[in-house]
Coordinates of C-alpha atoms in Angstrom, one line a residue:
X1 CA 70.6 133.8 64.1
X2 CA 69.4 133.8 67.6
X3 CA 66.2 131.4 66.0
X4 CA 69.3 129.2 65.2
X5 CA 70.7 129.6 68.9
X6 CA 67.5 129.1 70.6
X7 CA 67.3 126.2 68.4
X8 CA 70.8 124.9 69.3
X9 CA 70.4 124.9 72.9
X10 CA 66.7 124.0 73.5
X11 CA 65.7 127.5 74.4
X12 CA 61.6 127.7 74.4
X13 CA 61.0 130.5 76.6
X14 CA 62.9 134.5 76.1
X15 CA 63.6 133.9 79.8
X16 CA 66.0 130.9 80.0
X17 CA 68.1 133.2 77.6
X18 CA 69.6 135.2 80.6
X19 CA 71.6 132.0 81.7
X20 CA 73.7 132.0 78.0
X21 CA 74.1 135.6 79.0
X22 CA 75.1 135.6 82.4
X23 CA 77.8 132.5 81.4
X24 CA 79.2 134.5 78.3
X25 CA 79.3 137.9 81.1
X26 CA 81.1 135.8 83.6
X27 CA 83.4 134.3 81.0
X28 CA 84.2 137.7 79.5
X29 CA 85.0 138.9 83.1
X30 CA 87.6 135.8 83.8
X31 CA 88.8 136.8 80.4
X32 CA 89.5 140.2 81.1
X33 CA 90.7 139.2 84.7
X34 CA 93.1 137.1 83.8
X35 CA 94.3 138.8 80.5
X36 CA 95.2 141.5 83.5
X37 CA 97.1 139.6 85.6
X38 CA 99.4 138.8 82.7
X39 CA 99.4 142.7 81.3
X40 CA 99.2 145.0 84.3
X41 CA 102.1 147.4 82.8
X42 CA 100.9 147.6 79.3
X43 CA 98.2 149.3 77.6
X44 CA 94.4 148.5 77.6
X45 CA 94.5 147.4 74.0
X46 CA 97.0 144.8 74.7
X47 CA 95.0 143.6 77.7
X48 CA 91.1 143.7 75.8
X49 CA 93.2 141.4 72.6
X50 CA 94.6 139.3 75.0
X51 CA 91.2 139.3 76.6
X52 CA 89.3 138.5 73.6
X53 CA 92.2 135.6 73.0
X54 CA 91.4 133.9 76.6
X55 CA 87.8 134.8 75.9
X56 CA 87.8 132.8 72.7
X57 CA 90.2 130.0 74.2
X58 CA 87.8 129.2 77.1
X59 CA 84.8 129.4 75.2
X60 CA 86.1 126.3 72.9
X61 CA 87.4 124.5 76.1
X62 CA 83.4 124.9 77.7
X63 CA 81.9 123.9 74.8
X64 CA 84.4 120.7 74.6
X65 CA 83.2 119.9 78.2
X66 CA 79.7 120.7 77.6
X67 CA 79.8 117.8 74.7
X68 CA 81.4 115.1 76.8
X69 CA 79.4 116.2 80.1
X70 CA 75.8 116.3 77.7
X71 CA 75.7 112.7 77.8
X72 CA 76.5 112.4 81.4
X73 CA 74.7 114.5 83.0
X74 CA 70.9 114.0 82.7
X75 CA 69.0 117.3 82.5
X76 CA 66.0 117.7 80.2
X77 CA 67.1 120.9 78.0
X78 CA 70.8 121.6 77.1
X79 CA 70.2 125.6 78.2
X80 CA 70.2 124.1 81.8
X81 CA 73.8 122.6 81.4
X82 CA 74.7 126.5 81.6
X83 CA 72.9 127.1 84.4
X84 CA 74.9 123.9 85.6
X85 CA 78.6 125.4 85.0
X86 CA 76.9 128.9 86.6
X87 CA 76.3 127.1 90.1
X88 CA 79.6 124.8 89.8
X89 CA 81.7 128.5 89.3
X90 CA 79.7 130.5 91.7
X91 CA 79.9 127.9 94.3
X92 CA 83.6 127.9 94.1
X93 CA 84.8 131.1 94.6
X94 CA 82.1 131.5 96.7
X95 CA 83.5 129.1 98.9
X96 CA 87.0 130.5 99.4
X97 CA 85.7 134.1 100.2
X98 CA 83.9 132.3 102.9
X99 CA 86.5 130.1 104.0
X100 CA 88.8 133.3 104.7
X101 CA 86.4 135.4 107.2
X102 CA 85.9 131.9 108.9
X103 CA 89.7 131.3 109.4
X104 CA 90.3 134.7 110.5
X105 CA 87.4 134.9 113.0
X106 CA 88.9 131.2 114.9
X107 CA 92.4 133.3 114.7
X108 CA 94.1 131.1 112.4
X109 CA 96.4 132.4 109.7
X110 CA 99.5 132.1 107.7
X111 CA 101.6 133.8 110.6
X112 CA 100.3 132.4 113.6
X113 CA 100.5 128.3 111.6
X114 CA 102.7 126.4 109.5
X115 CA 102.3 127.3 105.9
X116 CA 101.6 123.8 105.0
X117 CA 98.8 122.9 107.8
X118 CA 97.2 126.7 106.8
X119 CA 96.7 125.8 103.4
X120 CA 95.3 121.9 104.8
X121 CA 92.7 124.1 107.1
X122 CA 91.9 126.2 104.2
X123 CA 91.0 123.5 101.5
X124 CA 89.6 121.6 104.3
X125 CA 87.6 124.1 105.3
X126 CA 86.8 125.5 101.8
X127 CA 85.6 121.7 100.6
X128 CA 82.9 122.2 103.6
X129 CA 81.3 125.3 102.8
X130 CA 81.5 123.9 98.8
X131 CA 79.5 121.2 100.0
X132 CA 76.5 123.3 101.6
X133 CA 76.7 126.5 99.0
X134 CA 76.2 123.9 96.0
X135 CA 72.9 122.6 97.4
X136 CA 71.9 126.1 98.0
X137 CA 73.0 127.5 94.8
X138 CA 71.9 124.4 92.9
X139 CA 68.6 125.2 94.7
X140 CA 68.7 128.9 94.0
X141 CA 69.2 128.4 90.0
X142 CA 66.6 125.7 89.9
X143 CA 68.7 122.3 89.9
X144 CA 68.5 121.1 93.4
X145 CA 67.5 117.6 92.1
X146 CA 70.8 117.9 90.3
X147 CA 73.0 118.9 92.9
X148 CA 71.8 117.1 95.4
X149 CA 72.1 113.5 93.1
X150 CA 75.7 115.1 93.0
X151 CA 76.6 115.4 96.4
X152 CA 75.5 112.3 97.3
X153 CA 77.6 111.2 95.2
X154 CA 80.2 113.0 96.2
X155 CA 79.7 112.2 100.1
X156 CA 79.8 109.1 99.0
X157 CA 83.0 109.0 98.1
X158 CA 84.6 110.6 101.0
X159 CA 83.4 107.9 103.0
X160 CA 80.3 110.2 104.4
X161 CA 77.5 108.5 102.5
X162 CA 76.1 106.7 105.8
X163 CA 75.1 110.1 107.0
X164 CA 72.8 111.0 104.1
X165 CA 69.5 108.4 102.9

């Protein structure tokens, strides 16, 4: 069986199996997170069976966008598309728990603003720090080449791309 999986996603090495581990971890943990959110007064049986039913649900949406993405994205083993979706996920939630700290420490919040131009500053702000953490994570998980063909790209398209050769 795990011949088979090693097989599936271009595996060569026991080591490159920790990144199908750490995305079916973090994906269990969504699961469970969410699952919560939706059961907080019930029992913990009803939350882990509505866990496993998120678990199973988001698993067959990731594997649908790992099949369209596999042409698209050009990487040379399909094990590092997982490490891929990894930095994409770390990056952003990454990015709002820095964004908040940030806000606070320049003294502006949801009191002291209008609601709408908070929440403006926030994804504003939120976008830049996405922009620097995924180079770094990208970096960090062994796909700056990757990531950094992507935010070109992406600078690009705001309009930034005469900054960056």
């Amino acid at each position: 069986m795990i011949d088979n999986f090693k097989t599936r996603w271009e595996i060569q090495q026991n080591w490159q199996l920790i990144f199908p581990l750490l995305g079916l971890l973090g994906l269990g943990y969504s699961a469970y997170m969410l699952a919560l959110l939706v059961t907080k007064s019930y029992g913990i049986a009803i939350t882990l069976i509505l866990a496993i039913a998120i678990f199973i649900a988001l698993l067959k949406l990731i594997l649908f966008f790992f099949k369209k993405l596999e042409k698209k994205w050009v990487v040379e083993h399909k094990w590092e598309m997982i490490r891929i979706f990894i930095v994409f996920a770390t990056t952003g939630s990454s990015s709002m728990y820095i964004g908040r700290p940030i806000m606070k420490y320049i003294g502006i919040t949801k009191e002291n603003l209008n609601p709408m131009l908070f929440w403006v500053l926030f994804i504003i702000i939120g976008l830049i720090f996405y922009q620097i953490l995924l180079v770094t994570f990208g970096w960090l998980f062994g796909q700056h080449k990757f990531f950094w063909e992507f935010e070109k790209k992406m600078l690009k398209r705001f309009g930034l791309g005469k900054f960056i050769n």
